[in-house]
Short mmCIF file of C-alpha atoms and ligand atoms in Angstrom, two decimals:
data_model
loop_
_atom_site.label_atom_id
_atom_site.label_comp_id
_atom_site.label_asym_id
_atom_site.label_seq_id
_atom_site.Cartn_x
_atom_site.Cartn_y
_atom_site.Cartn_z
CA UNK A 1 0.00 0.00 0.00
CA UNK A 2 0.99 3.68 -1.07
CA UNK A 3 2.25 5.23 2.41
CA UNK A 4 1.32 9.01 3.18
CA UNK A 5 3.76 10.20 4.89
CA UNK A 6 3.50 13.78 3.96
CA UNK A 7 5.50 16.89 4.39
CA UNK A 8 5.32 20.37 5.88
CA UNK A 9 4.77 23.03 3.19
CA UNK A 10 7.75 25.56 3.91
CA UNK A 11 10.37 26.23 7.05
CA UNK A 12 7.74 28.57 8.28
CA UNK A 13 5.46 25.39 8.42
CA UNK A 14 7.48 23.08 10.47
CA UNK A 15 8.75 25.95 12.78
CA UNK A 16 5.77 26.66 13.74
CA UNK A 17 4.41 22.77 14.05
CA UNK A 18 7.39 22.82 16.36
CA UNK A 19 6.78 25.86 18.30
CA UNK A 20 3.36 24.45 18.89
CA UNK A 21 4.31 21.14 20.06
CA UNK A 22 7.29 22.51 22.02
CA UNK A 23 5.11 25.54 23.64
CA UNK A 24 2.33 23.70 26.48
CA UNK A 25 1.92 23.76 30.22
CA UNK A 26 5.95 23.88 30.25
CA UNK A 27 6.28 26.83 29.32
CA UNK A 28 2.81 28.60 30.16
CA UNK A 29 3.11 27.49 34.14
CA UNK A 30 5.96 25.27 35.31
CA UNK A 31 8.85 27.75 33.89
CA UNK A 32 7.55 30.89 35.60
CA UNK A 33 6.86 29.00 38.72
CA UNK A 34 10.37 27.38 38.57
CA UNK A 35 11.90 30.25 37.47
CA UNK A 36 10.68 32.76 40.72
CA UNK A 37 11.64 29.99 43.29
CA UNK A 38 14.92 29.69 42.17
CA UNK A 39 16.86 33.12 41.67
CA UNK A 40 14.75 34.72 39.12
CA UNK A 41 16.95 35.89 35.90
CA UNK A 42 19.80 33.74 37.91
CA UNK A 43 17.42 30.85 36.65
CA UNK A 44 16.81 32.29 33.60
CA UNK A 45 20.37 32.47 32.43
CA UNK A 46 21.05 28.55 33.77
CA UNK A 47 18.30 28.13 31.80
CA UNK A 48 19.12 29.84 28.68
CA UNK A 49 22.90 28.42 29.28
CA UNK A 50 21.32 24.34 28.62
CA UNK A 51 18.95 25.62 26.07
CA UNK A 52 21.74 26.62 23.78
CA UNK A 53 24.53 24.12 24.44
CA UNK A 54 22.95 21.01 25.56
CA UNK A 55 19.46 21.11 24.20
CA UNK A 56 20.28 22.98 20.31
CA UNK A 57 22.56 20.03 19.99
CA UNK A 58 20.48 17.52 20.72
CA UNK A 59 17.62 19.01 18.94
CA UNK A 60 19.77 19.55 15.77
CA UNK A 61 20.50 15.30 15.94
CA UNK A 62 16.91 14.58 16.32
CA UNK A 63 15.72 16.50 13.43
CA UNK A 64 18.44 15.36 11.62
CA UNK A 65 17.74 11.76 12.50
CA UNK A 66 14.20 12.15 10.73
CA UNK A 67 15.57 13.86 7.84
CA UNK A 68 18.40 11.94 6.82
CA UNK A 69 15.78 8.62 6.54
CA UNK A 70 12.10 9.84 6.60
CA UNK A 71 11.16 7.60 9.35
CA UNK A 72 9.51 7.46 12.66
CA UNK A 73 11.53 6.80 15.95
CA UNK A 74 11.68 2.83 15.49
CA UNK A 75 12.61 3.02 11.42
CA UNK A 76 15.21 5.87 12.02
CA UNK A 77 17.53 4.16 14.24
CA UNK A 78 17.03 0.97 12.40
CA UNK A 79 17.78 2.04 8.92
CA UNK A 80 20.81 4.59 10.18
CA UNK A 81 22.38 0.97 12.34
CA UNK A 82 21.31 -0.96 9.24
CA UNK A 83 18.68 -2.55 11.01
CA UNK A 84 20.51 -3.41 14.37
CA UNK A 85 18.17 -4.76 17.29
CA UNK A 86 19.86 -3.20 20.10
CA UNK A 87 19.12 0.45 18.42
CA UNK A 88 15.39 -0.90 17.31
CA UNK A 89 14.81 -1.24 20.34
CA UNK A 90 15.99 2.25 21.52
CA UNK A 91 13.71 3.23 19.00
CA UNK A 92 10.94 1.37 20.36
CA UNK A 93 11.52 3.65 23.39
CA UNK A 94 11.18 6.83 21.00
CA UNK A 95 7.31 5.56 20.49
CA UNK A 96 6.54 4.08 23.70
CA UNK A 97 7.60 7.30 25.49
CA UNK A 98 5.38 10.06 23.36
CA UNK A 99 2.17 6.98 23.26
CA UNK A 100 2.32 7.10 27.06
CA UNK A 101 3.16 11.17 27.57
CA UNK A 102 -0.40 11.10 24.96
CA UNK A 103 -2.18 9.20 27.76
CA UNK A 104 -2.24 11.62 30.63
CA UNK A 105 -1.68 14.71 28.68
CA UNK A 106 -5.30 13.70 27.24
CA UNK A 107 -6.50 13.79 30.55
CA UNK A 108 -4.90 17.28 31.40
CA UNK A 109 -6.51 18.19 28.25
CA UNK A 110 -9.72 17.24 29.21
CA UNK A 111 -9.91 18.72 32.82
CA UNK A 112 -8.98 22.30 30.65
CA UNK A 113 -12.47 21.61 28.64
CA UNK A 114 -14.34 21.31 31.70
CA UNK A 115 -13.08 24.52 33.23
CA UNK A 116 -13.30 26.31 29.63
CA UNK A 117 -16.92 25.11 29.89
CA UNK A 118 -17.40 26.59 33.44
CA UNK A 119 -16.09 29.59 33.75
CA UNK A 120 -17.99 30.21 30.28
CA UNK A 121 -20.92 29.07 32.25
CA UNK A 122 -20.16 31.63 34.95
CA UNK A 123 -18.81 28.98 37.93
CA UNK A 124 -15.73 31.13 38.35
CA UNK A 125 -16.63 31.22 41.84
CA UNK A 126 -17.40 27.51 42.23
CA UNK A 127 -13.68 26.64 40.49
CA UNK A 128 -12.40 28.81 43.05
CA UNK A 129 -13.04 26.91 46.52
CA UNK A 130 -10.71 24.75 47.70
CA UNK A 131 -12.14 21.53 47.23
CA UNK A 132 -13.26 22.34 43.18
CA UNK A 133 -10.30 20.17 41.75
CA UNK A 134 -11.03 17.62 43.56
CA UNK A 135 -14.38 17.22 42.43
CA UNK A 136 -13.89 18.57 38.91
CA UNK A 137 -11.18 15.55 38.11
CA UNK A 138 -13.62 12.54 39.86
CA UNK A 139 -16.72 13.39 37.70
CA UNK A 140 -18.18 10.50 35.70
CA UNK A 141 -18.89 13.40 32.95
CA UNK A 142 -15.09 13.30 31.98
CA UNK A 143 -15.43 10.60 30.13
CA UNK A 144 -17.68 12.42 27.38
CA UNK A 145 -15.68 15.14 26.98
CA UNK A 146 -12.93 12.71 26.50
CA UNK A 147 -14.71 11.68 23.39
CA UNK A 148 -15.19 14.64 22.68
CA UNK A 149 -11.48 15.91 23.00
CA UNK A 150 -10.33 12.68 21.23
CA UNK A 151 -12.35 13.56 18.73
CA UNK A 152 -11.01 16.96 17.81
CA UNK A 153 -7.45 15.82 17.89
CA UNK A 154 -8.47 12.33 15.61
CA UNK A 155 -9.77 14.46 13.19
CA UNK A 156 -7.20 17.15 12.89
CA UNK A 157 -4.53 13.94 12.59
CA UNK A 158 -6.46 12.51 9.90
CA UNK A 159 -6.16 15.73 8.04
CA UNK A 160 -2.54 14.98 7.42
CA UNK A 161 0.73 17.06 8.38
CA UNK A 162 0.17 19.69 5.99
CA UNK A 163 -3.70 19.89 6.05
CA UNK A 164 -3.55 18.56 9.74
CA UNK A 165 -1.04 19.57 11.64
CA UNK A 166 0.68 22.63 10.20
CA UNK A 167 -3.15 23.99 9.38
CA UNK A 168 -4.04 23.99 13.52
CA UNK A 169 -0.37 25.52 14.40
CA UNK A 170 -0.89 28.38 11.76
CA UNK A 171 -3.58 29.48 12.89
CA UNK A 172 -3.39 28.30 17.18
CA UNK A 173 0.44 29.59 17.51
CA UNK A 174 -0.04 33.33 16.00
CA UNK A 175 -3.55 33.61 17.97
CA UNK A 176 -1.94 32.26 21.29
CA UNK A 177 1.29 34.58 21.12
CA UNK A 178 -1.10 37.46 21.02
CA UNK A 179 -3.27 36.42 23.44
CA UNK A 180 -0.46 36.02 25.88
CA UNK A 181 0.86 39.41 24.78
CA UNK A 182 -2.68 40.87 25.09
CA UNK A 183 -3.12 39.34 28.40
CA UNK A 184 0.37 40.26 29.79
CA UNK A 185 -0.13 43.71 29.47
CA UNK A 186 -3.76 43.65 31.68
CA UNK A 187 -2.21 41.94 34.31
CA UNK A 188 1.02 44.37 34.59
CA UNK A 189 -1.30 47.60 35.37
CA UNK A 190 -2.75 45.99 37.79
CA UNK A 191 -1.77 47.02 41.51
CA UNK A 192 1.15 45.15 42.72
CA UNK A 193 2.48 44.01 39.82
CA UNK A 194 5.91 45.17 40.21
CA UNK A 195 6.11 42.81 43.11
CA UNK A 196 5.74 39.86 40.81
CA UNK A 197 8.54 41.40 38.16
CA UNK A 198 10.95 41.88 40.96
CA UNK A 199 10.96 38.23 42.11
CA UNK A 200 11.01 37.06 38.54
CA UNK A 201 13.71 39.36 37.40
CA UNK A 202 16.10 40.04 40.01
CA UNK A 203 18.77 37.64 40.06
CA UNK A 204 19.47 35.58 43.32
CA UNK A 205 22.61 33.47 42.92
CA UNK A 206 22.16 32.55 46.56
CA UNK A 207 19.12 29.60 45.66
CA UNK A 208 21.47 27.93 43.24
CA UNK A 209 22.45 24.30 44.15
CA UNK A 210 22.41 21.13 42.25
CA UNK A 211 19.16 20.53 42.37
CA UNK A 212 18.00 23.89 41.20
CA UNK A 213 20.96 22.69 38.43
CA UNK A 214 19.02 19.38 38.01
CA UNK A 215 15.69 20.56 37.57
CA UNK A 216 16.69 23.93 34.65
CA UNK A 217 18.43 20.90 32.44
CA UNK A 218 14.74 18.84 32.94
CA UNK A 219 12.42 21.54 32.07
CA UNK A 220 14.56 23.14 29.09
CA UNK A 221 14.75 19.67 27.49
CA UNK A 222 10.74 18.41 28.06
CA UNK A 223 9.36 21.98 27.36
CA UNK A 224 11.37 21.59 23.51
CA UNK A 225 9.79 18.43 23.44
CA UNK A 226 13.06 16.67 23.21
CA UNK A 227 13.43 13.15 23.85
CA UNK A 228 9.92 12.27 22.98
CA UNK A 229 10.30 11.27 19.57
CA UNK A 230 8.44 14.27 18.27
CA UNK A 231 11.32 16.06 16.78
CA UNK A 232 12.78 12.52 14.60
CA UNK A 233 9.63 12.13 13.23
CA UNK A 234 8.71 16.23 12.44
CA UNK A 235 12.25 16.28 10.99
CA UNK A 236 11.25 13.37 8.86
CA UNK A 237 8.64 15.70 7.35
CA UNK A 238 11.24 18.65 6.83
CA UNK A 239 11.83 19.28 3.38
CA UNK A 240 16.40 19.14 2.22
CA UNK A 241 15.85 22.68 0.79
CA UNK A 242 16.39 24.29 4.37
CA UNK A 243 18.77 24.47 6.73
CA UNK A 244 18.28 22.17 10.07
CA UNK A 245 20.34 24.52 12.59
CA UNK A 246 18.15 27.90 11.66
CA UNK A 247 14.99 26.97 11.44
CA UNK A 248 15.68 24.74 15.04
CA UNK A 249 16.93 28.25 16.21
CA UNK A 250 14.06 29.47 15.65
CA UNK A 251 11.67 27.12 17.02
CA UNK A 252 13.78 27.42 20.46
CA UNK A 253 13.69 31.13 20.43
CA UNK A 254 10.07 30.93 20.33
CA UNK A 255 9.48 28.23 22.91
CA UNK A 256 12.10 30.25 25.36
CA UNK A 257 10.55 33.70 25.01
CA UNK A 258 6.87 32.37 25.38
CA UNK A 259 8.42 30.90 28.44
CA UNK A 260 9.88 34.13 29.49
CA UNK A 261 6.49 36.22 28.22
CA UNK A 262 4.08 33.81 30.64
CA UNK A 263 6.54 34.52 33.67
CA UNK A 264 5.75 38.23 32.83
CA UNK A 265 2.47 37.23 33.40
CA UNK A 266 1.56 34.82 36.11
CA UNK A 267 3.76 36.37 38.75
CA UNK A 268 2.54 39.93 38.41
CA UNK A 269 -0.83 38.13 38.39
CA UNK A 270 -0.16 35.83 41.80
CA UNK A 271 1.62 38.99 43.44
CA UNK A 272 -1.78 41.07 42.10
CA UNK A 273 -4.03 38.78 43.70
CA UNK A 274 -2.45 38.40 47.21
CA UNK A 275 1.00 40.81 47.83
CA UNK A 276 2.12 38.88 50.68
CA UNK A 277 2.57 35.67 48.45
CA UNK A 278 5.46 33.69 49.37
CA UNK A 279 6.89 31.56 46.57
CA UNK A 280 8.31 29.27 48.05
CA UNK A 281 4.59 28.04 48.94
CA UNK A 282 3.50 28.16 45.37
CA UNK A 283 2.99 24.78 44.37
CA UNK A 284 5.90 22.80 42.55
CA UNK A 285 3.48 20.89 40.21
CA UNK A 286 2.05 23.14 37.01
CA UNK A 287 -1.35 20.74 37.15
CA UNK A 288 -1.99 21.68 40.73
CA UNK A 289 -1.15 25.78 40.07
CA UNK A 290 -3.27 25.65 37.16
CA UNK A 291 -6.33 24.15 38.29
CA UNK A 292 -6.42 25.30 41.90
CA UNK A 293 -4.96 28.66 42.37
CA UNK A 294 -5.01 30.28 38.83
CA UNK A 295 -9.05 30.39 39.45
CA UNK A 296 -8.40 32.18 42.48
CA UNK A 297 -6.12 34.72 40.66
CA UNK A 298 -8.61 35.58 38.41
CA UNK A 299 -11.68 35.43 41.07
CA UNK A 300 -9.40 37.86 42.85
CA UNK A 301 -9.56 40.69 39.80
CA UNK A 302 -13.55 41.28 40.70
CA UNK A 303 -12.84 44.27 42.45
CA UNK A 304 -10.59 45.81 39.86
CA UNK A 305 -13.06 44.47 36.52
CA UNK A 306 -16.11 43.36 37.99
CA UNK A 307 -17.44 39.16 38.05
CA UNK A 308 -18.01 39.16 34.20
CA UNK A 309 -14.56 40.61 33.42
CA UNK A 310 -12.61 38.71 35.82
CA UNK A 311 -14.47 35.50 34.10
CA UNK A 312 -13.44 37.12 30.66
CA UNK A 313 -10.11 37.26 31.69
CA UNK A 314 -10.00 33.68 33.24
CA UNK A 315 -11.67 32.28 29.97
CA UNK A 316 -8.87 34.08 27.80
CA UNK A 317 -6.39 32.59 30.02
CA UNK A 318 -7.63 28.79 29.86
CA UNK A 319 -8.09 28.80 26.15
CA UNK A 320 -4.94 30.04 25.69
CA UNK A 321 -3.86 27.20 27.65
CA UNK A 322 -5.71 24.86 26.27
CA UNK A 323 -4.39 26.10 22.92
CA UNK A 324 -0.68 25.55 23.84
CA UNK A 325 -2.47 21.82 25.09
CA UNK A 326 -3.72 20.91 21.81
CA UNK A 327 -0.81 21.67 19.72
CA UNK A 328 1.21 19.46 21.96
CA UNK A 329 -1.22 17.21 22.58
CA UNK A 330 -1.46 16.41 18.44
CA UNK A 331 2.28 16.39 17.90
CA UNK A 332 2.77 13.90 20.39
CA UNK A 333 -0.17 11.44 19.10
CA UNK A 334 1.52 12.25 15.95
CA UNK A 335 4.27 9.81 16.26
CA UNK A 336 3.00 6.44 17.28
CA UNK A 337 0.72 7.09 14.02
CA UNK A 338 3.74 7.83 11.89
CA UNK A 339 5.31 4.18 13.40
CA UNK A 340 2.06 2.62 12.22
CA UNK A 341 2.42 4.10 8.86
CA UNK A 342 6.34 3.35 7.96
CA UNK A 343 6.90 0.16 9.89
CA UNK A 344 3.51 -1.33 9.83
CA UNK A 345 2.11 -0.14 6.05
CA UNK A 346 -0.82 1.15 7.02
CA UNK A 347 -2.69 4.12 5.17
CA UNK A 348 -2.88 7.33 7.58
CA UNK A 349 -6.80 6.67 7.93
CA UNK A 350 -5.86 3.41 9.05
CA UNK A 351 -2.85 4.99 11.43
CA UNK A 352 -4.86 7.58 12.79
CA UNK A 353 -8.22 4.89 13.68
CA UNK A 354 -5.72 2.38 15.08
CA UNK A 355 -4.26 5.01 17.55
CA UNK A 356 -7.66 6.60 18.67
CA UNK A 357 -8.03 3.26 20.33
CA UNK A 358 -5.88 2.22 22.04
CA UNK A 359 -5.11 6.02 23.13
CA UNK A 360 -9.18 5.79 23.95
CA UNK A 361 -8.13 2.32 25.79
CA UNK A 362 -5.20 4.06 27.96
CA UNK A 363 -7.00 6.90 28.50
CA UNK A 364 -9.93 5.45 30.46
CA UNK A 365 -8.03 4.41 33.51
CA UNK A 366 -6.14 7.20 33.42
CA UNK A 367 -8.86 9.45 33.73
CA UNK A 368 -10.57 7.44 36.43
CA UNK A 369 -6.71 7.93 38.50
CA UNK A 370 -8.39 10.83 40.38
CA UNK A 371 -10.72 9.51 42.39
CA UNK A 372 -13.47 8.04 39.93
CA UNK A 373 -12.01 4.00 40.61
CA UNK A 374 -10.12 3.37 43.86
CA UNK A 375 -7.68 0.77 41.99
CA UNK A 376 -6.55 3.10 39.42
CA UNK A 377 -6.65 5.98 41.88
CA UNK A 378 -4.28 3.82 44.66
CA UNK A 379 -2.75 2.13 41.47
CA UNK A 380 1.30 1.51 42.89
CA UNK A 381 3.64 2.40 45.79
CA UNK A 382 7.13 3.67 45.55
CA UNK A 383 9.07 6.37 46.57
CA UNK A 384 7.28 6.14 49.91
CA UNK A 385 3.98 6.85 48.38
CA UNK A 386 0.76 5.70 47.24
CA UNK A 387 -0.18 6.20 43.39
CA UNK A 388 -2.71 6.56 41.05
CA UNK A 389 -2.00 4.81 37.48
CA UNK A 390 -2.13 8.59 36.17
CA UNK A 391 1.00 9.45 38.49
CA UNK A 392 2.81 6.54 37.13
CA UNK A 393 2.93 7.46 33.70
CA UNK A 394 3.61 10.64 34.41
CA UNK A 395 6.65 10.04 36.16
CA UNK A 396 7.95 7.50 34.74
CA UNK A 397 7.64 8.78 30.73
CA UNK A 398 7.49 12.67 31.50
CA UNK A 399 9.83 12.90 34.59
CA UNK A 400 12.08 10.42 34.24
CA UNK A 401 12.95 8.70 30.79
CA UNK A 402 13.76 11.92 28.32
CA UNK A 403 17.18 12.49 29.34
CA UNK A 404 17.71 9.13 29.01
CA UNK A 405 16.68 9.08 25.43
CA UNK A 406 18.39 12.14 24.69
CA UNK A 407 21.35 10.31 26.16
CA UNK A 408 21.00 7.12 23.60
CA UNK A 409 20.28 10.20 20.78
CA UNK A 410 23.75 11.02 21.43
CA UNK A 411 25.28 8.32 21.61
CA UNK A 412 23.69 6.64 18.29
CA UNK A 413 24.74 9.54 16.54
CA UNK A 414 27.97 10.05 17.55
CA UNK A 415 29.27 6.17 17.77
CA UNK A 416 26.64 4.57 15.39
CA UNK A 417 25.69 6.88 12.54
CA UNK A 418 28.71 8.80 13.19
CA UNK A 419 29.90 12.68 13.29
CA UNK A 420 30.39 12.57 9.83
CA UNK A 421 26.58 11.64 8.50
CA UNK A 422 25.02 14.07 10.66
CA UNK A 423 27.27 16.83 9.42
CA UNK A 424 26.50 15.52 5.84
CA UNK A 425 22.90 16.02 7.14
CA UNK A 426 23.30 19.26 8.78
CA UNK A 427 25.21 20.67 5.50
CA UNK A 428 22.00 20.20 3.40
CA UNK A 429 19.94 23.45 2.70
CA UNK A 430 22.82 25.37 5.22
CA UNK A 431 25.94 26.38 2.83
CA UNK A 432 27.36 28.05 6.02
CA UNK A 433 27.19 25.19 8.33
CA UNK A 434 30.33 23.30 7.27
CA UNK A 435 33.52 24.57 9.12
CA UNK A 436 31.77 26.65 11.04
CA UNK A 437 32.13 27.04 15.47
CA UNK A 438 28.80 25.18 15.01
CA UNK A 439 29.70 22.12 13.58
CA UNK A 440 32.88 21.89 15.68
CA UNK A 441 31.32 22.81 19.18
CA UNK A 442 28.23 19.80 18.12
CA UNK A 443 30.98 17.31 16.60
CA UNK A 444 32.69 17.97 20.29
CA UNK A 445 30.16 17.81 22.50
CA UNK A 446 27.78 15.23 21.63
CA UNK A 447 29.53 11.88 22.60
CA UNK A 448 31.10 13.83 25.19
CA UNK A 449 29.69 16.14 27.64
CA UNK A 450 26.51 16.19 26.44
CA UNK A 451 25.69 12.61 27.09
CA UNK A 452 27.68 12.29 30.38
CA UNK A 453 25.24 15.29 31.59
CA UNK A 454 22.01 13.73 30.33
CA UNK A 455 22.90 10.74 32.04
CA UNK A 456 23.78 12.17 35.52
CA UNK A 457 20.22 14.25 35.08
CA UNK A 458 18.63 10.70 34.36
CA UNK A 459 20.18 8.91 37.40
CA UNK A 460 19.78 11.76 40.13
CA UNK A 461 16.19 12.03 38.73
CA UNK A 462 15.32 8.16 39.19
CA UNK A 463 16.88 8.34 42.64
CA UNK A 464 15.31 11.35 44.14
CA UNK A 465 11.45 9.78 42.56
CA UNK A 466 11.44 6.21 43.61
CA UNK A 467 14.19 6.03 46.09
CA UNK A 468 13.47 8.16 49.13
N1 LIG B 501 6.92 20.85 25.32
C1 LIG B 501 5.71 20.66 26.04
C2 LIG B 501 5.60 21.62 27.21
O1 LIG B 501 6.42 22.49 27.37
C3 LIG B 501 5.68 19.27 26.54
C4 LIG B 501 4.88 18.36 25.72
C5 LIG B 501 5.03 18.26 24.37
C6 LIG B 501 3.96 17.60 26.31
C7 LIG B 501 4.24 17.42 23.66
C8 LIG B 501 3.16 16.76 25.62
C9 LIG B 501 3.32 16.69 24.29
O2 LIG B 501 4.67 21.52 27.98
#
């Protein structure tokens, strides 16, 4: 059977199918949050420090990866090792990781519906009280708007990567960089604002330690969607007339500065809403901020724009969210489908039906983790705690395994496909790459440091997760 594989329709295309996949609740909450607890622009220059010399690398080999043999995950390491089991199977774990990040990023997904639906109902109030999360995540109704969610995203795979994909980023990634522009600029007149800039921007080398090290390296490299797969398999629909290291510039100059832009505007907004906020209480985990205190944020605004603007506001604020959700959310179901197309010869209709269910099959327990079905919700116990079968795949394929597939990215490149085919690669559509500081700070650094790094990240993270 003919396979579709199809192909982005320009560099502007597959930037911004990148941008979208790489920009989600990284980026919107868990960098600004991260970044105020631990030195403010002190942070933001670790962070800028990995993005540029351990993450450009890596993303540079991944695209390349995809390029160089127009596969998914599982057929790019096999054809570049000539079809070597020990690097299928590395593969393997460039589809297995992404098909399992799908699962509970569905469910994320879905909660956003449900407060979308809501606040546009006027229950800004009710998602405000304490216990609304609670009861929000362990409501049998979840399950239709799963459908309904899985639905969107089936149908906008279906549509291909250039009628698909590349359609919903051209049109979601413009609308969501204005609406965070938009809404950045409300929340800094607000009273108290400046509070929130100053602990963003002032620098604080004093909260630097290796953890704080740890932690910069782990968010840079999941908010560009590295080690997920997404980036072999988006190269593999990158056309050879443009160059690899600009256009991945440019995707991780947008992902950073929407990073930087939604500090600008959920600090001013927490420091807004209550000026005595300490951050080191602000909660470490992006769901929980989100879904329990952001209401409260915008609740809090009632005074300044009344209850129907402070909804307005919220409502802007969630779909832009949910925006940055979907993008991701479709890139990363993109890539088990694009396995099912190369490796098992299946049409994309067939691909994309396939996926929607078992992702539908995964999905279910996930979404009854929180309370819906005690065995899912008390699923395992490690690290000294009980777990819900949600929590499980979130640490073990979000937390845990992408540095470690970064780490076998390097290393396949450097001591399987070699230095000298991903230059080759590299050199196509970029006349200025060969011979340039580039190519000889990449060719240097990733068998070397970059690996060694990736790997200490990797073990420290395992250890401090389900070893204490
Ligand atoms: N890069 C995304 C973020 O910053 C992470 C992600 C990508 C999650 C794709 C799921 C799917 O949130």
């Amino acid at each position: 059977m003919a396979q579709d594989r199809g192909e982005f329709s320009s560099k502007l295309g597959f930037i911004l199918a990148a941008a979208g996949s790489a920009v989600g609740l990284g980026n919107l909450v868990a960098f600004p949050v991260m970044a105020s607890k631990n030195g403010g622009a002190a942070f933001l220059f670790l962070y800028l420090f990995f993005i540029a010399f351990i993450c450009y690398p890596v993303m540079m080999a991944e695209i390349s990866m995809g390029r160089r043999t127009q596969r998914n995950p599982v057929g790019a390491f096999s054809s570049l090792s000539d079809g070597n089991k020990g690097w299928r199977i590395a593969g393997m774990l460039g589809i297995l990781t992404p098909f399992m990040i799908a699962v509970f990023y569905t469910v994320i997904t879905v909660w956003l519906v449900v407060y979308l639906k809501e606040i546009a109902l006027g229950g800004l109030d009710r998602l405000s009280t304490e216990a609304a999360f609670g009861e929000v995540v362990a409501r049998p109704s979840l399950f239709g708007y799963l459908v309904f969610l899985l639905a969107i995203v089936f149908l906008i795979l279906l549509g291909g990567v250039k009628g698909g994909i590349e359609r919903l980023a051209r049109v979601l990634m413009p609308t969501l960089a204005v609406m965070l522009v938009l809404l950045t600029f409300f929340v800094l007149t607000l009273d108290n604002a400046s509070a929130g800039l100053r602990y963003y921007l002032v620098p604080d080398f004093s909260k630097m330690n290796l953890s704080v090290v740890n932690g910069a390296l782990s968010q840079a490299f999941f908010s560009l969607s590295l080690g997920m797969g997404i980036l072999i398999t988006y190269g593999s629909y990158f056309n050879r007339e443009d160059s690899i290291p600009k256009s991945t510039r440019m995707v991780a100059i947008a992902d950073t500065s929407i990073a930087f832009f939604a500090g600008l505007l959920i600090l001013p907004a927490i420091f807004a809403f209550d000026p005595n906020t300490n951050t080191d209480d602000l909660s470490t985990s992006s769901v929980g901020l989100i879904f329990s205190f952001v209401p409260q944020i915008f609740l809090s605004m009632q005074a300044a724009v009344g209850y129907t603007g402070a909804s307005v506001v919220a409502f802007i604020f969630f779909t832009l969210v949910f925006f940055a959700a979907l993008t991701s959310l479709v890139s990363i179901v993109e890539i088990p489908i694009s396995c099912w197309i190369d490796e098992l010869k299946m049409s994309r209709k067939k691909a994309v039906m396939l996926q929607a269910g078992l992702l539908t099959l995964f999905a279910m327990p996930a979404t009854m983790s929180l309370g819906l079905s005690d065995f899912f919700t008390n699923f395992a116990s490690y690290g000294g705690q009980t777990k819900s079968f949600f929590d499980l795949v979130s640490d073990v394929f979000y937390e845990t395994i992408l540095p470690f597939v970064g780490f076998t990215v390097c290393i396949f490149t450097a001591y399987r496909w070699k230095l000298s085919g991903l230059s080759a690669e590299l050199s196509i559509g970029d006349d200025d790459y060969e011979g340039s500081r580039l190519q000889k700070y990449i060719n240097f650094s990733i068998g070397t440091v970059i690996p060694v790094v990736l790997l200490a990240v990797f073990i420290s993270t395992v250890s401090q997760i389900y070893f204490v």
